[in-house]
PDB file of C-alpha atoms in Angstrom:
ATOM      1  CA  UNK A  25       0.231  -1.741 -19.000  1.00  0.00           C
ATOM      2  CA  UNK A  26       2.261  -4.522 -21.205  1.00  0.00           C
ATOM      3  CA  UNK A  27       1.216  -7.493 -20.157  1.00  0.00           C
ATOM      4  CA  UNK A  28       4.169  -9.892 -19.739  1.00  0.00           C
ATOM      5  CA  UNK A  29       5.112 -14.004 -19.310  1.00  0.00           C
ATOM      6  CA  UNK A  30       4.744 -14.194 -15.520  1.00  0.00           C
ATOM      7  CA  UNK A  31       6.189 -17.173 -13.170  1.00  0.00           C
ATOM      8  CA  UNK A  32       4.832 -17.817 -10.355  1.00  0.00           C
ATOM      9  CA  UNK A  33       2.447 -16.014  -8.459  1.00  0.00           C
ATOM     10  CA  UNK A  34       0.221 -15.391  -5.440  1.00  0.00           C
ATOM     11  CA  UNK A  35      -2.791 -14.160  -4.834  1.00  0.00           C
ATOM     12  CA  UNK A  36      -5.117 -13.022  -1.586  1.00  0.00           C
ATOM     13  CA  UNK A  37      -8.091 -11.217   0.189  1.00  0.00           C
ATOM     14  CA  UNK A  38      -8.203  -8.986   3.547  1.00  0.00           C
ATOM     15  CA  UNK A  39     -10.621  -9.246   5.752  1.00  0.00           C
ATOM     16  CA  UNK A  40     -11.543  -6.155   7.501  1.00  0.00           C
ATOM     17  CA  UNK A  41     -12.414  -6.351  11.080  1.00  0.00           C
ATOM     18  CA  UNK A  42     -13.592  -3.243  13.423  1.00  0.00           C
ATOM     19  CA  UNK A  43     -14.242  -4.074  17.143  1.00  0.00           C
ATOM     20  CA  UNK A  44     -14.337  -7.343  16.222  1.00  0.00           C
ATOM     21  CA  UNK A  45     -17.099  -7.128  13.627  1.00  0.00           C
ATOM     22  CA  UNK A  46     -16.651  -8.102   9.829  1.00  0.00           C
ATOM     23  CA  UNK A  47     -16.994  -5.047   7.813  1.00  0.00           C
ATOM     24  CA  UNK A  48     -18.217  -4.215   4.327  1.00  0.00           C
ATOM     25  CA  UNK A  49     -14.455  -3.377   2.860  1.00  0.00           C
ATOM     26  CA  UNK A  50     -13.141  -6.611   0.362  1.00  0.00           C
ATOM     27  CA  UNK A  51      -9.370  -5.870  -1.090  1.00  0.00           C
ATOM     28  CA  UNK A  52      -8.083  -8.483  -3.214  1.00  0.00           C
ATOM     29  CA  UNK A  53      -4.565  -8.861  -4.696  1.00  0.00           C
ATOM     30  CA  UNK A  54      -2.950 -10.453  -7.134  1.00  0.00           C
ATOM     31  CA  UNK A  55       1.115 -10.706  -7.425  1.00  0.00           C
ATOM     32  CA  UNK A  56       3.273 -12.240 -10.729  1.00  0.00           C
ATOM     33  CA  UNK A  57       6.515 -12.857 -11.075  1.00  0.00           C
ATOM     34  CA  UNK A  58       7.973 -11.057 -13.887  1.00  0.00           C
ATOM     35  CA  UNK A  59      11.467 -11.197 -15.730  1.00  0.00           C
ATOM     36  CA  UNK A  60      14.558  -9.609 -14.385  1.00  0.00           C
ATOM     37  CA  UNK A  61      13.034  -9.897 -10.951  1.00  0.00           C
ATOM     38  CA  UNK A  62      10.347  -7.697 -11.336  1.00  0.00           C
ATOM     39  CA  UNK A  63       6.884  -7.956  -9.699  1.00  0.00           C
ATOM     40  CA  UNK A  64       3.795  -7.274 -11.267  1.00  0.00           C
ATOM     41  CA  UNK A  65       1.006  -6.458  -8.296  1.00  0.00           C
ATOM     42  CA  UNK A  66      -2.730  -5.822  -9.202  1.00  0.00           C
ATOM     43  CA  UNK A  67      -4.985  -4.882  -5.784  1.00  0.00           C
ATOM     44  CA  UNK A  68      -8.869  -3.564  -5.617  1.00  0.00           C
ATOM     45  CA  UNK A  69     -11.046  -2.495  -2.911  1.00  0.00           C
ATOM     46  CA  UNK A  70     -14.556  -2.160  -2.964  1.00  0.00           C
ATOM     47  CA  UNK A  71     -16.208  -0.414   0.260  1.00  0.00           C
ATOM     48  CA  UNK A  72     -19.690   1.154   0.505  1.00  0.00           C
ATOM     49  CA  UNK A  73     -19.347   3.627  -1.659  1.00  0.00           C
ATOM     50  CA  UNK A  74     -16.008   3.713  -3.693  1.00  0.00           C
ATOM     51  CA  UNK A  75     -14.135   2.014  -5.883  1.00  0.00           C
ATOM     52  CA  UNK A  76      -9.968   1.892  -5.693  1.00  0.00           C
ATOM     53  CA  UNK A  77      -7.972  -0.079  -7.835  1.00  0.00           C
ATOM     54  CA  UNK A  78      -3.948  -0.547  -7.923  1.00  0.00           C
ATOM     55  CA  UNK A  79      -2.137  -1.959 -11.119  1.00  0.00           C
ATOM     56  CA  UNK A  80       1.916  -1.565 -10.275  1.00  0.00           C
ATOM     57  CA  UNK A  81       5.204  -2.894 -11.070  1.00  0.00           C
ATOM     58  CA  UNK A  82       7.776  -3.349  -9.047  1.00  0.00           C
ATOM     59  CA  UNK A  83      11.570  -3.584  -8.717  1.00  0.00           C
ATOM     60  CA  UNK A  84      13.843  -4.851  -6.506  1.00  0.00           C
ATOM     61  CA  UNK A  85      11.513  -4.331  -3.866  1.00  0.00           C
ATOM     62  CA  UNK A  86      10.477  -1.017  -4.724  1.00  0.00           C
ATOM     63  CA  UNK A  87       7.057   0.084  -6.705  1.00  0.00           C
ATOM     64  CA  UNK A  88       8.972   1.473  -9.615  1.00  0.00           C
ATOM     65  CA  UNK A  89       5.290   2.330 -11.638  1.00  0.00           C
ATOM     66  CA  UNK A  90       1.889   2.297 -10.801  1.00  0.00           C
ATOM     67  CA  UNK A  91      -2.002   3.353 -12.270  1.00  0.00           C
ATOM     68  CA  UNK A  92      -4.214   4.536  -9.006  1.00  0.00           C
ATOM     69  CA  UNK A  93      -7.796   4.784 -10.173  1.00  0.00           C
ATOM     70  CA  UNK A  94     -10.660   6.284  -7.701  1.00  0.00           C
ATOM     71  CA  UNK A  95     -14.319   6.228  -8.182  1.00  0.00           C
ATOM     72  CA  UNK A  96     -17.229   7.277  -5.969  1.00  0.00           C
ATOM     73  CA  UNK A  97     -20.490   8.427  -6.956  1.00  0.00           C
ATOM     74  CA  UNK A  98     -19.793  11.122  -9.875  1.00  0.00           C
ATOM     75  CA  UNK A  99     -16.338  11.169  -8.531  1.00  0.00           C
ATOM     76  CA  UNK A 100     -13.574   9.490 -11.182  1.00  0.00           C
ATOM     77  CA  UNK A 101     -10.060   9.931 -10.872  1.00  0.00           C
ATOM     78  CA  UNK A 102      -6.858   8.795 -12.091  1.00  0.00           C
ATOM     79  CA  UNK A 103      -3.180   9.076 -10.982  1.00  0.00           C
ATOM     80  CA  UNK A 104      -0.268   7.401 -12.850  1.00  0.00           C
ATOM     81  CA  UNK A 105       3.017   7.267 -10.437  1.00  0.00           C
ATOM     82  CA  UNK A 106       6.500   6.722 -12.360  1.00  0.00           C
ATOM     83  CA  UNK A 107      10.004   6.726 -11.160  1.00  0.00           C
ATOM     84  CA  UNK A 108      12.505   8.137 -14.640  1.00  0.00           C
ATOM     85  CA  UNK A 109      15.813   9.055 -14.048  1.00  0.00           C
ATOM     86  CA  UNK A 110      15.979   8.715 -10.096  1.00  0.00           C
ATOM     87  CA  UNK A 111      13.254  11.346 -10.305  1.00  0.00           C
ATOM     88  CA  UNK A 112       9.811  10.589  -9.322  1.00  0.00           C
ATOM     89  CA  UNK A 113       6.933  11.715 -11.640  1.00  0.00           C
ATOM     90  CA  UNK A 114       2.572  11.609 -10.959  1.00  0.00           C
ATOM     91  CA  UNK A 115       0.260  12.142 -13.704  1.00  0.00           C
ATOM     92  CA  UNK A 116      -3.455  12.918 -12.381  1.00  0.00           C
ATOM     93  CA  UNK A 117      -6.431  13.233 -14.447  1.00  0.00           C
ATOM     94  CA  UNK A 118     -10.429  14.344 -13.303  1.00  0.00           C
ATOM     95  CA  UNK A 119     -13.309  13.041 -14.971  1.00  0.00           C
ATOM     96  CA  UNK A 120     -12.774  14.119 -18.282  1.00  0.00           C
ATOM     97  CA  UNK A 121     -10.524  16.625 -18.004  1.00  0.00           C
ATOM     98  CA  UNK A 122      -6.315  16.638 -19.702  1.00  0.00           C
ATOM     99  CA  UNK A 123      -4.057  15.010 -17.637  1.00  0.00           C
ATOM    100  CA  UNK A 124      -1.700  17.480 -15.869  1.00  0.00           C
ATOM    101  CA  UNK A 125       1.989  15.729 -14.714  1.00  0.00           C
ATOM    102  CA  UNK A 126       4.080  17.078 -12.344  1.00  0.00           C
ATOM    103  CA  UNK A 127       7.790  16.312 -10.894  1.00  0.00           C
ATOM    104  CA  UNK A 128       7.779  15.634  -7.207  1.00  0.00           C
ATOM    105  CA  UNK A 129      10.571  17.498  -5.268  1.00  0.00           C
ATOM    106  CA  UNK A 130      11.488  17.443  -1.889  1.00  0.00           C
ATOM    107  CA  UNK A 131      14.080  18.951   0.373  1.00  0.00           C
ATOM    108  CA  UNK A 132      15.183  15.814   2.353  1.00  0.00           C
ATOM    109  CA  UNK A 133      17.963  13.328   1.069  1.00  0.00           C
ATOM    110  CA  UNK A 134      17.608   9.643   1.107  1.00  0.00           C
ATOM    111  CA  UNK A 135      15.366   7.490  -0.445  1.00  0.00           C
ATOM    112  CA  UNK A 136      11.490   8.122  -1.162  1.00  0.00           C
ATOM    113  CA  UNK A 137       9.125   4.761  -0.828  1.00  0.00           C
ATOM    114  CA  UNK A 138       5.822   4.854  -2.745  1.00  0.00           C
ATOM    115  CA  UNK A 139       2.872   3.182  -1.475  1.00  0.00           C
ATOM    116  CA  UNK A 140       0.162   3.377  -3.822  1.00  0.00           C
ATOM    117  CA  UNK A 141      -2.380   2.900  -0.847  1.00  0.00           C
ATOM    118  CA  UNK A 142      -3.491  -1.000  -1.060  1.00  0.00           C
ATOM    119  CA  UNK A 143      -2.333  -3.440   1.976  1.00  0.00           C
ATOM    120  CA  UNK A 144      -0.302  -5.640  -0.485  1.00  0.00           C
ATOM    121  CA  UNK A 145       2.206  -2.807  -0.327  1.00  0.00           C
ATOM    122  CA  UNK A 146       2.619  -2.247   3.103  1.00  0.00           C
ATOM    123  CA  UNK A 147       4.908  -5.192   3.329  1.00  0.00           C
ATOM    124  CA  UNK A 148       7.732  -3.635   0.986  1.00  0.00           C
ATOM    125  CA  UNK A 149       7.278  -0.393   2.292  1.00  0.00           C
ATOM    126  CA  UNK A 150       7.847  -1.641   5.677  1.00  0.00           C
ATOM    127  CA  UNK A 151      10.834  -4.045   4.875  1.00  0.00           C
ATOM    128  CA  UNK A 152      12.705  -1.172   2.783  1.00  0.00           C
ATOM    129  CA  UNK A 153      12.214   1.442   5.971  1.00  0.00           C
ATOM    130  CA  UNK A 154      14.078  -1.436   7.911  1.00  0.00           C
ATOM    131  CA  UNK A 155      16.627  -1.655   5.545  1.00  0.00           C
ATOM    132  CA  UNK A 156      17.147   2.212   5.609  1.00  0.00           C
ATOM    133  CA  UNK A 157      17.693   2.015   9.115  1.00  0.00           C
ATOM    134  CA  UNK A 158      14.373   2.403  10.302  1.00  0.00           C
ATOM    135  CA  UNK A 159      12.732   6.298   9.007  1.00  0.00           C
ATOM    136  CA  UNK A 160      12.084   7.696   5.627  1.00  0.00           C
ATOM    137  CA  UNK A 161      10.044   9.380   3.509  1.00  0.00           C
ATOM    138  CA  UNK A 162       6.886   7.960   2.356  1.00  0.00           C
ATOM    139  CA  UNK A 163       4.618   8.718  -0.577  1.00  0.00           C
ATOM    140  CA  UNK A 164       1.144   8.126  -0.307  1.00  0.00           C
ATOM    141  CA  UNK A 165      -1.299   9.679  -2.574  1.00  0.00           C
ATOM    142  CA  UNK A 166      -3.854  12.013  -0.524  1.00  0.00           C
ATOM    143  CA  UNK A 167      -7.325  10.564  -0.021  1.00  0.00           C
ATOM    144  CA  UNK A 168      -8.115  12.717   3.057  1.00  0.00           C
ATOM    145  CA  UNK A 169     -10.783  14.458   1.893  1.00  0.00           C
ATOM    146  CA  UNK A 170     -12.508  12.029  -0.410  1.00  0.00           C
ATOM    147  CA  UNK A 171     -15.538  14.328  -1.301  1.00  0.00           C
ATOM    148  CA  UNK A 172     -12.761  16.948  -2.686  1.00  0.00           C
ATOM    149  CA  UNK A 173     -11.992  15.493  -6.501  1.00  0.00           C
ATOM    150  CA  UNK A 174      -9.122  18.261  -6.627  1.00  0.00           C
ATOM    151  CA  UNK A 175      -7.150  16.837  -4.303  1.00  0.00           C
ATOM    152  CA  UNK A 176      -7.978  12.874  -4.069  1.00  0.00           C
ATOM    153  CA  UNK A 177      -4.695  11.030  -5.034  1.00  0.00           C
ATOM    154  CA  UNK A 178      -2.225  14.362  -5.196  1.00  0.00           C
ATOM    155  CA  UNK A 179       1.314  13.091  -3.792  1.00  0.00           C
ATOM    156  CA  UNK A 180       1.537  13.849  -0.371  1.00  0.00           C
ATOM    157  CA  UNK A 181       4.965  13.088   1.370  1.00  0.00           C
ATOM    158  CA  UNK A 182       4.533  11.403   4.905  1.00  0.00           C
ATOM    159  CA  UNK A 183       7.713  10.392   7.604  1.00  0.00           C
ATOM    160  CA  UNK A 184       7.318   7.225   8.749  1.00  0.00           C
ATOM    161  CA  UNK A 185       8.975   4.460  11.190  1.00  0.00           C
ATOM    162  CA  UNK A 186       9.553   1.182  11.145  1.00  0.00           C
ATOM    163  CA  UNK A 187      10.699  -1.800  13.959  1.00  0.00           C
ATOM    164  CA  UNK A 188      10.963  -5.179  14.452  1.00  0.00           C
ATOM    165  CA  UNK A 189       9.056  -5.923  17.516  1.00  0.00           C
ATOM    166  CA  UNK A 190       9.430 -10.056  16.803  1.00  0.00           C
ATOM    167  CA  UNK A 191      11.578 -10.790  14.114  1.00  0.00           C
ATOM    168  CA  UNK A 192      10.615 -15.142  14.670  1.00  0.00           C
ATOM    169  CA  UNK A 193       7.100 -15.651  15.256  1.00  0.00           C
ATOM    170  CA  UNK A 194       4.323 -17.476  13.181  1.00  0.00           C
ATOM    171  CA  UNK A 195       0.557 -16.981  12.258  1.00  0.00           C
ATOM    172  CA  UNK A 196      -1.972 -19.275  11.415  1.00  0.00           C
ATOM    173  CA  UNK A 197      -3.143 -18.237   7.611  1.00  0.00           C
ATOM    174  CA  UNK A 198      -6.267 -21.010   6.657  1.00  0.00           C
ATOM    175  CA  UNK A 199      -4.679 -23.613   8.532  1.00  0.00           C
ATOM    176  CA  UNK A 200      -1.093 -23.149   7.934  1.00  0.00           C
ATOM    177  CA  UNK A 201       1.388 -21.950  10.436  1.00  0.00           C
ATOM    178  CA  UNK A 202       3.195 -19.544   8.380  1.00  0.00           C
ATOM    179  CA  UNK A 203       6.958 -17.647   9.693  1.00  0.00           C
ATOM    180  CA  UNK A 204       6.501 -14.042   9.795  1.00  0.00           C
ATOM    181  CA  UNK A 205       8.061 -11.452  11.849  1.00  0.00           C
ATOM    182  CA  UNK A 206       5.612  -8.511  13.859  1.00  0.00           C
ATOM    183  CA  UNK A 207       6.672  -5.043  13.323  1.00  0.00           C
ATOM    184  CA  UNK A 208       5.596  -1.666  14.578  1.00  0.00           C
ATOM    185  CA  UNK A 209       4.789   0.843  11.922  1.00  0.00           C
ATOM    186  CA  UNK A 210       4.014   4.551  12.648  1.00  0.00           C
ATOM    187  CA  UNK A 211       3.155   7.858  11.058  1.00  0.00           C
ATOM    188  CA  UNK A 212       0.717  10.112  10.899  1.00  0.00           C
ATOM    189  CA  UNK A 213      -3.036   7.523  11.308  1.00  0.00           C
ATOM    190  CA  UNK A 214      -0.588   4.701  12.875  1.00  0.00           C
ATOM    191  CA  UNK A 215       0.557   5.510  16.079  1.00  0.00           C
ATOM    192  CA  UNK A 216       2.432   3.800  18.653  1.00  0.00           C
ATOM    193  CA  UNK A 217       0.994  -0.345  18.915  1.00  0.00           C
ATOM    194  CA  UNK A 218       0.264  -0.229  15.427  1.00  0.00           C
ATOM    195  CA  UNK A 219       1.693  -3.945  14.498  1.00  0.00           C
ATOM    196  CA  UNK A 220       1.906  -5.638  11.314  1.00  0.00           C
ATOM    197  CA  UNK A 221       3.284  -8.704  10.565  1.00  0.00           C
ATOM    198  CA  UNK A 222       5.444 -10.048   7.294  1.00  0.00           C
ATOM    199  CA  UNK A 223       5.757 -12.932   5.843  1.00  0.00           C
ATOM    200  CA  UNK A 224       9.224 -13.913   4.402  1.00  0.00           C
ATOM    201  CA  UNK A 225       8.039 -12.575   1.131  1.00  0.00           C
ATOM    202  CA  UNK A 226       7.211  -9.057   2.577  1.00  0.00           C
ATOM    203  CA  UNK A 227       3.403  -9.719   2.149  1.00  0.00           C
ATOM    204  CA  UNK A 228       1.446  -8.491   4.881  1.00  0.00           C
ATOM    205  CA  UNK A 229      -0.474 -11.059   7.068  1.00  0.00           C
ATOM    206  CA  UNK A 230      -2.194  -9.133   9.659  1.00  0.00           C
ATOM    207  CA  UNK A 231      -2.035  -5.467  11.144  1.00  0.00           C
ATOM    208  CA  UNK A 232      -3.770  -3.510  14.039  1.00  0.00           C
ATOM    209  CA  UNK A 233      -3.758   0.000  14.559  1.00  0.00           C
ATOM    210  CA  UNK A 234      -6.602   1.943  16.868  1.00  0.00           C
ATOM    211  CA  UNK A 235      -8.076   4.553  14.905  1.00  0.00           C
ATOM    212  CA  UNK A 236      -9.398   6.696  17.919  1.00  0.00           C
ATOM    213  CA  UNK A 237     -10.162   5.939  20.776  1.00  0.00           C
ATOM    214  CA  UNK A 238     -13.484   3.805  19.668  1.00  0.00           C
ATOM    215  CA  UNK A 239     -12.037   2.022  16.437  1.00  0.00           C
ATOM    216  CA  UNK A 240      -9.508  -0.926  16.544  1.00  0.00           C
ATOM    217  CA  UNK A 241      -9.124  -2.071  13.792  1.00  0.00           C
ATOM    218  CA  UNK A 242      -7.821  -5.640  13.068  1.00  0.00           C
ATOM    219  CA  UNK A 243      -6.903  -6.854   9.188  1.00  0.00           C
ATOM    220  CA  UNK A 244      -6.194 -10.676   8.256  1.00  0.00           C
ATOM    221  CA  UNK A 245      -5.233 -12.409   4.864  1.00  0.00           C
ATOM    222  CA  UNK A 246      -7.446 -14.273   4.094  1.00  0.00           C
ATOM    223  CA  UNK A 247      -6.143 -16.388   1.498  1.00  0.00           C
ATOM    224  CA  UNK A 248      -2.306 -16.814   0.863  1.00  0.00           C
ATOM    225  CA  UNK A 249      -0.722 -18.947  -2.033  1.00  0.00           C
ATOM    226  CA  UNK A 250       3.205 -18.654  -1.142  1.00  0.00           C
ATOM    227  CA  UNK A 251       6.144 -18.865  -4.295  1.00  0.00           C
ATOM    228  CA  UNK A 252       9.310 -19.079  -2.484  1.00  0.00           C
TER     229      UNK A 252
END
């Protein structure tokens, strides 16, 4: 990717808490400022076992390009997402093997939000469902069967929903009281009481969702550098 004169920035760390324990999952992030209001976001996660990393760009709110890598054990793959034209293209390679590109269709109209998996773009996703009136079509590349290299990171369309539970409420991020608003997000893993709250800058600052009825799982930023 073209590296570019950035302004500036932010960068951050969730913490990953299930029934209240700290778990082995770190995902850091990285966001830049770009020219022409563009957004440059970099995000990796490292849990026992794999290996995910994020490089995308963004525009107006939107992730207009991204790389997805994957690695786990002998497992290495790669998915480039790119919006052309209005049209939405993903470009997956295995191990070794030639990269094979495809055009995504789909039958419904509106707009199609891509979330290239890492929490740093949950915000945008989130604030552009709201904007849309609340539904729409999500893309998020498949890692359901993470032992199955022929299918980790295909595009997979999802419906999702978005509300504003508490559109002026606050959480304390390393001290500082920070304005966010709490909103439910559902869809598929995130059902009903799934919350997530936004800063003014769309960046995530916490979310629960109960994965079953033994896992709740509660995720924090840990470290937030705000550029209004």
């Amino acid at each position: 990717m073209t590296e570019e004169t950035a302004g500036p920035g932010a960068a951050g760390a969730y913490r990953y808490l299930l029934n209240g324990e700290v778990t082995a999952v770190s995902e850091t992030w990285a966001r830049e400022d770009l020219p022409a209001g563009r957004q440059r976001v970099t995000s990796r996660r490292s849990a026992p076992g794999v290996e995910i990393a994020v490089d995308a760009v963004l525009g107006e709110g939107l992730v207009a390009f991204c790389v997805i890598t994957w690695q786990s054990g002998n497992t290495s793959v790669e998915a480039d997402y790119e919006w052309r034209d209005n049209e939405l293209y993903c470009r997956r390679t295995q191990g070794d093997a030639s990269s094979v590109e495809q055009r995504i269709d789909r039958d419904q109209e509106g707009p199609l939000l891509l979330f290239p998996l890492m929490r740093i773009f949950v915000g945008p996703v989130i604030a552009r469902l709201l904007d849309n009136g609340g539904t729409g079509d999500v893309l998020v590349p498949d890692i359901r069967q993470p032992d199955d290299p022929a299918s980790l990171l295909r595009p997979r369309v999802s419906q999702r929903r978005a509300s504003v539970l508490d559109g002026s409420t606050a959480l304390d991020i390393d001290g500082v009281t920070v304005p966010c608003r709490l909103c439910e997000y559902t869809g598929e893993q995130y059902g009903t009481g799934s919350r997530f709250w936004l800063d003014g800058r769309e960046t995530l600052l916490r979310y629960q969702w109960q994965q079953g009825p033994e896992q709740h799982w509660d995720v924090w930023l840990q470290t937030h550098s705000q550029a209004q």
